[in-house]
CSV table of C-alpha atoms and ligand atoms in Angstrom, one decimal:
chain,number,residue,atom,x,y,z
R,56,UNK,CA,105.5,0.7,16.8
R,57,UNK,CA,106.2,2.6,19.8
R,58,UNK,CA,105.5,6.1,19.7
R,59,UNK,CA,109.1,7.2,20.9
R,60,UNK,CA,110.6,4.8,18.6
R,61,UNK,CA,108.9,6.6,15.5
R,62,UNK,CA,110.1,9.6,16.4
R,63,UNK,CA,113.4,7.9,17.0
R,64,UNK,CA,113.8,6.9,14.1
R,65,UNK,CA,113.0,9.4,11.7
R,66,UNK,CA,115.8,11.8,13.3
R,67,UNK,CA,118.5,9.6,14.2
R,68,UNK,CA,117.8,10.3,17.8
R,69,UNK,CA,118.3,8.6,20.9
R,70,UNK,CA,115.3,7.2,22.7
R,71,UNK,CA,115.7,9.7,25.9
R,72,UNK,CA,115.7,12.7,23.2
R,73,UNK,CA,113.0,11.8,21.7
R,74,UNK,CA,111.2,11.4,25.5
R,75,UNK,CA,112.0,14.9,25.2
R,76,UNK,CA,110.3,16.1,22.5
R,77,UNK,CA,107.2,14.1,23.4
R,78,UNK,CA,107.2,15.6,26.8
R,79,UNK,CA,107.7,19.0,25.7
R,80,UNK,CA,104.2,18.5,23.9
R,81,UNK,CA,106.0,18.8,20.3
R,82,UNK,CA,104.7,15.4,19.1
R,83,UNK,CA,100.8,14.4,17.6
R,84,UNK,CA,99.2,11.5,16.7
R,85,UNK,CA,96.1,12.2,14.1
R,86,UNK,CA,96.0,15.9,15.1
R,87,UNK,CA,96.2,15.2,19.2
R,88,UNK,CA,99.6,16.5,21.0
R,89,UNK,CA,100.5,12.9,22.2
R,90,UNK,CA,102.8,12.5,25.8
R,91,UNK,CA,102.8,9.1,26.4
R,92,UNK,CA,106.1,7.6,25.0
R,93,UNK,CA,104.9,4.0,24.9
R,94,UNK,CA,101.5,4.9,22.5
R,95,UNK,CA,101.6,2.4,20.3
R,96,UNK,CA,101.2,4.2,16.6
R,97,UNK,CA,100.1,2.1,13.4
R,98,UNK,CA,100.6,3.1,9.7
R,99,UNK,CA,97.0,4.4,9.6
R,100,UNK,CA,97.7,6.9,12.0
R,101,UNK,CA,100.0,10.3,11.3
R,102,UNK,CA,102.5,11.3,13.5
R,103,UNK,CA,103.8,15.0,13.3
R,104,UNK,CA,106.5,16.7,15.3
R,105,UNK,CA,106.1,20.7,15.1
R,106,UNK,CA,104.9,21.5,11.4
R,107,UNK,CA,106.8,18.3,10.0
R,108,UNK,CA,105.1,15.0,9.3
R,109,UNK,CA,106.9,12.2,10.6
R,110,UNK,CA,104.9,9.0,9.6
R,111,UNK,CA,102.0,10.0,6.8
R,112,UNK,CA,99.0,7.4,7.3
R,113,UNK,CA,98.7,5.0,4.9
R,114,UNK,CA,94.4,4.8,4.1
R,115,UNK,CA,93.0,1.9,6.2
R,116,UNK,CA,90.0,-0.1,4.0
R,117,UNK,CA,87.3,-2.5,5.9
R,118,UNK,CA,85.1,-3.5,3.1
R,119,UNK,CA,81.9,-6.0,2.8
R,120,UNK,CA,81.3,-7.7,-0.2
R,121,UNK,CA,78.3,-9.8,-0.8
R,122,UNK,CA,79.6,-12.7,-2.8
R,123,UNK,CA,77.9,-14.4,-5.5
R,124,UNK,CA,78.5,-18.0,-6.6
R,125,UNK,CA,81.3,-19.0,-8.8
R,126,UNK,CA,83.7,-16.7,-7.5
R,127,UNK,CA,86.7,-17.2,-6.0
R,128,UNK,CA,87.6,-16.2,-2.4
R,129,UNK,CA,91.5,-14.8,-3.6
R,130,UNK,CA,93.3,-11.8,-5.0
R,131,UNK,CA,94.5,-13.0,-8.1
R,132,UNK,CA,93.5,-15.9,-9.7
R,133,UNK,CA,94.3,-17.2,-13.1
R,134,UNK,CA,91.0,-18.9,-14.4
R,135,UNK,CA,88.3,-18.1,-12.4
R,136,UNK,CA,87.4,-14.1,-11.3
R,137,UNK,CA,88.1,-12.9,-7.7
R,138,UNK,CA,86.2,-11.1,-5.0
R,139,UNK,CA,89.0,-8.7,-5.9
R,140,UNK,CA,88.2,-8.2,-9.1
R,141,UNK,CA,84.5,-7.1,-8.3
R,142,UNK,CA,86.2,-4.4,-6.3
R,143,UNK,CA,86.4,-1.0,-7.9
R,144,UNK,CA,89.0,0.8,-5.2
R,145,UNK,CA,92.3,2.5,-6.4
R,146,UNK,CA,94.1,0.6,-3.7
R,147,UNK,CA,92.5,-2.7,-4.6
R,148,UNK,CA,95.7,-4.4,-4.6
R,149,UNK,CA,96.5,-4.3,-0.7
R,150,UNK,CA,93.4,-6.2,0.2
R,151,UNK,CA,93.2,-9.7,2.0
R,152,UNK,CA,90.3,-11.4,2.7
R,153,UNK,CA,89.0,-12.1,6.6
R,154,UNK,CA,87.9,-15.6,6.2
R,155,UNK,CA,87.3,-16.9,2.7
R,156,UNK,CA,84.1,-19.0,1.2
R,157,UNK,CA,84.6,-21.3,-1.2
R,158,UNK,CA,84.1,-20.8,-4.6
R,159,UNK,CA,80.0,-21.8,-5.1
R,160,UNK,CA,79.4,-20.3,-1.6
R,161,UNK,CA,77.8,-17.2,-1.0
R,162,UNK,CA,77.2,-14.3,1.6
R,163,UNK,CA,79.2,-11.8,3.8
R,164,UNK,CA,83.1,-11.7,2.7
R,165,UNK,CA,85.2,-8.7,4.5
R,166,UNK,CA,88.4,-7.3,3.2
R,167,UNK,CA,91.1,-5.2,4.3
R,168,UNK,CA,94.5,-4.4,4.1
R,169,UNK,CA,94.4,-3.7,8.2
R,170,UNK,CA,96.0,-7.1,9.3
R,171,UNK,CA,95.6,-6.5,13.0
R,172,UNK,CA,91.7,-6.2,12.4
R,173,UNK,CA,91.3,-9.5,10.0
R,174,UNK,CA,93.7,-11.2,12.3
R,175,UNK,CA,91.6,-10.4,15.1
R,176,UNK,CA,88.2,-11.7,13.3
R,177,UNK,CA,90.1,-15.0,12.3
R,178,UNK,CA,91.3,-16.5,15.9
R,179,UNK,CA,89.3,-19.0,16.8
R,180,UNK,CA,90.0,-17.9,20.3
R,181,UNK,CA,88.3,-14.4,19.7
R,182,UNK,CA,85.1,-16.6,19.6
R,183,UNK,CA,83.3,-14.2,16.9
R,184,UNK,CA,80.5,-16.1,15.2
R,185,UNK,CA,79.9,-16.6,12.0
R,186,UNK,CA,76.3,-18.2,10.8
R,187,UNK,CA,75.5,-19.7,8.0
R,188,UNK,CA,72.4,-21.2,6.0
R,189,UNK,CA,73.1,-24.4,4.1
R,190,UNK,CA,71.0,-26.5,2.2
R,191,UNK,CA,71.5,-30.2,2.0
R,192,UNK,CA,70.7,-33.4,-0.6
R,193,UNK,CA,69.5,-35.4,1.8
R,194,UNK,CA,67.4,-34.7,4.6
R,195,UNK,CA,69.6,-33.4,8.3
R,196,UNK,CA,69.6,-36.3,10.7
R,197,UNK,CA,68.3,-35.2,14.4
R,198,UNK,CA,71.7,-36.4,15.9
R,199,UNK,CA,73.6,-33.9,13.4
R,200,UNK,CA,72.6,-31.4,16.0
R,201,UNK,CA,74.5,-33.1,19.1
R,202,UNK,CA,77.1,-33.9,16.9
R,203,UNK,CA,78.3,-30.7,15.6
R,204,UNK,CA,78.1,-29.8,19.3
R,205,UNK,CA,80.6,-32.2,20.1
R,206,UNK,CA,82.9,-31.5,17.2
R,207,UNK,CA,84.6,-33.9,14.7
R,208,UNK,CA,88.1,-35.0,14.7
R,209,UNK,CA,90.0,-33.7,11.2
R,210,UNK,CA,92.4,-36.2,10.7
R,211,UNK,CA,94.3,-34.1,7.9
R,212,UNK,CA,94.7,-30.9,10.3
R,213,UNK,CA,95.0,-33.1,13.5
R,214,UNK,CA,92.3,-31.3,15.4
R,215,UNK,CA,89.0,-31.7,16.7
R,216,UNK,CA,86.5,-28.7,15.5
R,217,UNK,CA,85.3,-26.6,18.3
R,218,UNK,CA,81.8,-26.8,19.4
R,219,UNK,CA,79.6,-25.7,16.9
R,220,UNK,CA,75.6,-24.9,16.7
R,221,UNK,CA,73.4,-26.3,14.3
R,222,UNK,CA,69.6,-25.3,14.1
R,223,UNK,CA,67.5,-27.0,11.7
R,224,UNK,CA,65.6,-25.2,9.8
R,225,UNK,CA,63.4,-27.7,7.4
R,226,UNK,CA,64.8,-31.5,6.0
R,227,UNK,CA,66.8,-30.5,4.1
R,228,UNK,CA,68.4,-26.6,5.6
R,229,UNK,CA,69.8,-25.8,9.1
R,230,UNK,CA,71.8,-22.9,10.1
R,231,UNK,CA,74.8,-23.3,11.0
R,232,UNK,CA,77.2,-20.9,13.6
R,233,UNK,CA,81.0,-21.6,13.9
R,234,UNK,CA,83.6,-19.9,15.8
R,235,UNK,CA,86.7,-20.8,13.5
R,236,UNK,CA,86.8,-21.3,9.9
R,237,UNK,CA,88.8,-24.5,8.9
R,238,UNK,CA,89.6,-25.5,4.7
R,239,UNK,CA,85.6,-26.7,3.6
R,240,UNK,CA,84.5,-27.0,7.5
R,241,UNK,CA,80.7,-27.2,7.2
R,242,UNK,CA,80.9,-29.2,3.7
R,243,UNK,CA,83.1,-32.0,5.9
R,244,UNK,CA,80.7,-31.9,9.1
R,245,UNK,CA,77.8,-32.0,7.1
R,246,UNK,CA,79.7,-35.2,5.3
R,247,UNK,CA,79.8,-36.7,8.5
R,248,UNK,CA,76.1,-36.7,8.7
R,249,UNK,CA,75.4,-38.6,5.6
R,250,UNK,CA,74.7,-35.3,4.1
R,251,UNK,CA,75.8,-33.4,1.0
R,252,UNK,CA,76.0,-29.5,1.0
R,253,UNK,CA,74.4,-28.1,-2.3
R,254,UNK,CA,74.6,-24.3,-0.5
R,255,UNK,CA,76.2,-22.5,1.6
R,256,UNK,CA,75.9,-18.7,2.6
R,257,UNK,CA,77.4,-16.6,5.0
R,258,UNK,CA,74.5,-14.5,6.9
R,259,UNK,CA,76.8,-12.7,9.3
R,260,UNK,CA,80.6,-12.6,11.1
R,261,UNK,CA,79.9,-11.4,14.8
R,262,UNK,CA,77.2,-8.7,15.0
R,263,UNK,CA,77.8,-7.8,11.1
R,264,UNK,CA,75.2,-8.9,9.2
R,265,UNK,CA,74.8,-8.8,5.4
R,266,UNK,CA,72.6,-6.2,4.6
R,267,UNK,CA,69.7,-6.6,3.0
R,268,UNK,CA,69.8,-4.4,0.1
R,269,UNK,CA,73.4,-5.5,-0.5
R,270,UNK,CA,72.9,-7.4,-3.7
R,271,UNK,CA,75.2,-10.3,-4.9
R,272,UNK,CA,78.4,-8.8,-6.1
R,273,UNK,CA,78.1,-5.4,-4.5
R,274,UNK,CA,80.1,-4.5,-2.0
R,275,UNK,CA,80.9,-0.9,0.0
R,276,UNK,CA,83.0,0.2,3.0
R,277,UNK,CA,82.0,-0.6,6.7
R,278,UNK,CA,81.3,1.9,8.8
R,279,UNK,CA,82.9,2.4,12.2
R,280,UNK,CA,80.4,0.8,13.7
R,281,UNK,CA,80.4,-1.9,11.7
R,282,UNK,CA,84.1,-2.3,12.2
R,283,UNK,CA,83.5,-3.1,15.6
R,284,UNK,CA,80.1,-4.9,15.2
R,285,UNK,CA,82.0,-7.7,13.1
R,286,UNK,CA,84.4,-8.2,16.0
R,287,UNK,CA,81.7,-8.7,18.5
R,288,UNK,CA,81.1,-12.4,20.5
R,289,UNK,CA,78.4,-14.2,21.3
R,290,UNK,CA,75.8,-13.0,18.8
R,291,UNK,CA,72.8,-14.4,18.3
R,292,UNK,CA,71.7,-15.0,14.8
R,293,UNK,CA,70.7,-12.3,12.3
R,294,UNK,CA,67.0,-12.4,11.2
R,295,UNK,CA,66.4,-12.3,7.0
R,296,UNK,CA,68.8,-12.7,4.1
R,297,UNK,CA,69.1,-16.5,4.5
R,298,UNK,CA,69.9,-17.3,0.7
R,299,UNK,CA,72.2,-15.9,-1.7
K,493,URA,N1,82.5,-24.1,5.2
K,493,URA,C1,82.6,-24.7,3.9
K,493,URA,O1,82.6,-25.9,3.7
K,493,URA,N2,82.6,-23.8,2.9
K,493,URA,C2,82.5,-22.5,3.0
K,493,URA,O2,82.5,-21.7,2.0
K,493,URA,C3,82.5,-21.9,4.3
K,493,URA,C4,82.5,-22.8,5.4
C-alpha cells in the first residue's frame, strides 16, 4: 500500500492531509523519516507518525529446508508428514512453499510467508533456474538432450514446456535446469525419453544452492544475501551435493 494511504487510513484523514504530515517530516518507515507519498509500504515494514505506531511489522520468514524423501511438499496433510511439520518456528503456520517437490524427491525447498518474494521465484518469466540431479532406469538417450531443449507439448496444461537444459552426467543421471516448475515436469520429460525417474533432487533455485552441511530434514533461515541469491537468473550450476 501507498505510503499516504496508510497514514490515511489509520486517522480517517484525507489523502492531501496526510501529504501534509509526510511532508512535514512526521512520518517513518522502519526508523527512516519517509517524504515520498507514493513509498510503497508492506506489512513487514513499520510505519510511525510522531511517537505513535501506525502499521507494526508483521515478522517476514525466508527459510530453506533440505527435504528428505517421503515427505510431502504441503502445510497440512492428513497421512503423510509435511515440510511444515519439520519446521520448529512459532509462526509455522503462515508458511507457503516456493515451488514444491514431489513427495520421494529431495533437495532445496524455500518457504515463506512473504508472497511477493515466492511469487517472484515462481514466474516462469523471472527465468530463475532451478537444477536438478535425477537418476534414471534406463540408460538417457543422446537425443533427450535436444529434446528437452526444444520442449514437450503438455496436452493436459495445453502448453509447451520452455526450453530446458539437460547435461548427462553418466547412463543413467543427467542434470537437469528448468526455468518453471509444472505438476511432475521432469518425471513427464524424462517419460518422453523412454526413461523412468527413480530420483530426483533439487541442487539449487537461482544462485541459492543447498548447503552442504545442511542435512536432510534440517532447515534454517536465509540470510539477506541469500534472499536475493535465490532470485538471481542465469546461474550456472552449483558444484557438490548432487544426491539427497
Ligand atoms: N519435477 C518432477 O517431476 N518432480 C519434482 O519433484 C520436481 C520436478
Amino acid at each position: 500500500m501507498k505510503l499516504d494511504r496508510v497514514i490515511a487510513k489509520h486517522r480517517s484523514l484525507g489523502r492531501n492531509e496526510a501529504h501534509r504530515l509526510i511532508a512535514a517530516g512526521r512520518v517513518q518507515v522502519d526508523a527512516v523519516v519517509t517524504m515520498g507519498n507514493q513509498v510503497e509500504v508492506d506489512r513487514f515494514q513499520q510505519v510511525q507518525l510522531d511517537d505513535e505506531v501506525v502499521q507494526a511489522a508483521e515478522r517476514a520468514l525466508y527459510l530453506m529446508l533440505h527435504k528428505p524423501a517421503g515427505v510431502v511438499s504441503a502445510t497440512v496433510d492428513a497421512e503423510h508428514r509435511t515440510v511444515v511439520d519439520l519446521i520448529d518456528d512459532p509462526d509455522k503456520a503462515l508458511l507457503h512453499i516456493a515451488g514444491r517437490l514431489d513427495r520421494w524427491s529431495t533437495g532445496l525447498v524455500l518457504l515463506t510467508n512473504d508472497g511477493r518474494w515466492s511469487k517472484r521465484l515462481m514466474e516462469a518469466g523471472a527465468k530463475v533456474p532451478k537444477h536438478y540431479v535425477v537418476g534414471t532406469a534406463q540408460p538417457i538417450p543422446a537425443e533427450a538432450v535436444a529434446a528437452f531443449a526444444e520442449g514437450f507439448y503438455f496436452a493436459k496444461e495445453g502448453i509447451t514446456t520452455l526450453p530446458a537444459e539437460l547435461e548427462i552426467l553418466a547412463e543413467s543421471q543427467a542434470r537437469v535446469m528448468l526455468h518453471e516448475g509444472r505438476h511432475h515436469q521432469i518425471k513427464r520429460m524424462f517419460g518422453r525419453c523412454g526413461c523412468e525417474v527413480i530420483s530426483l533432487h533439487r541442487q539449487s533455485i537461482g544462485a541459492l544452492a543447498l548447503p552442504e552441511n545442511l542435512q536432510p530434514g534440517q532447515w534454517r533461515a536465509l540470510s539477506e544475501m541469500e534472499k536475493v541469491a535465490a532470485l538471481t537468473p542465469a546461474c550456472p550450476p552449483p558444484s557438490g551435493h548432487a544426491a539427497g
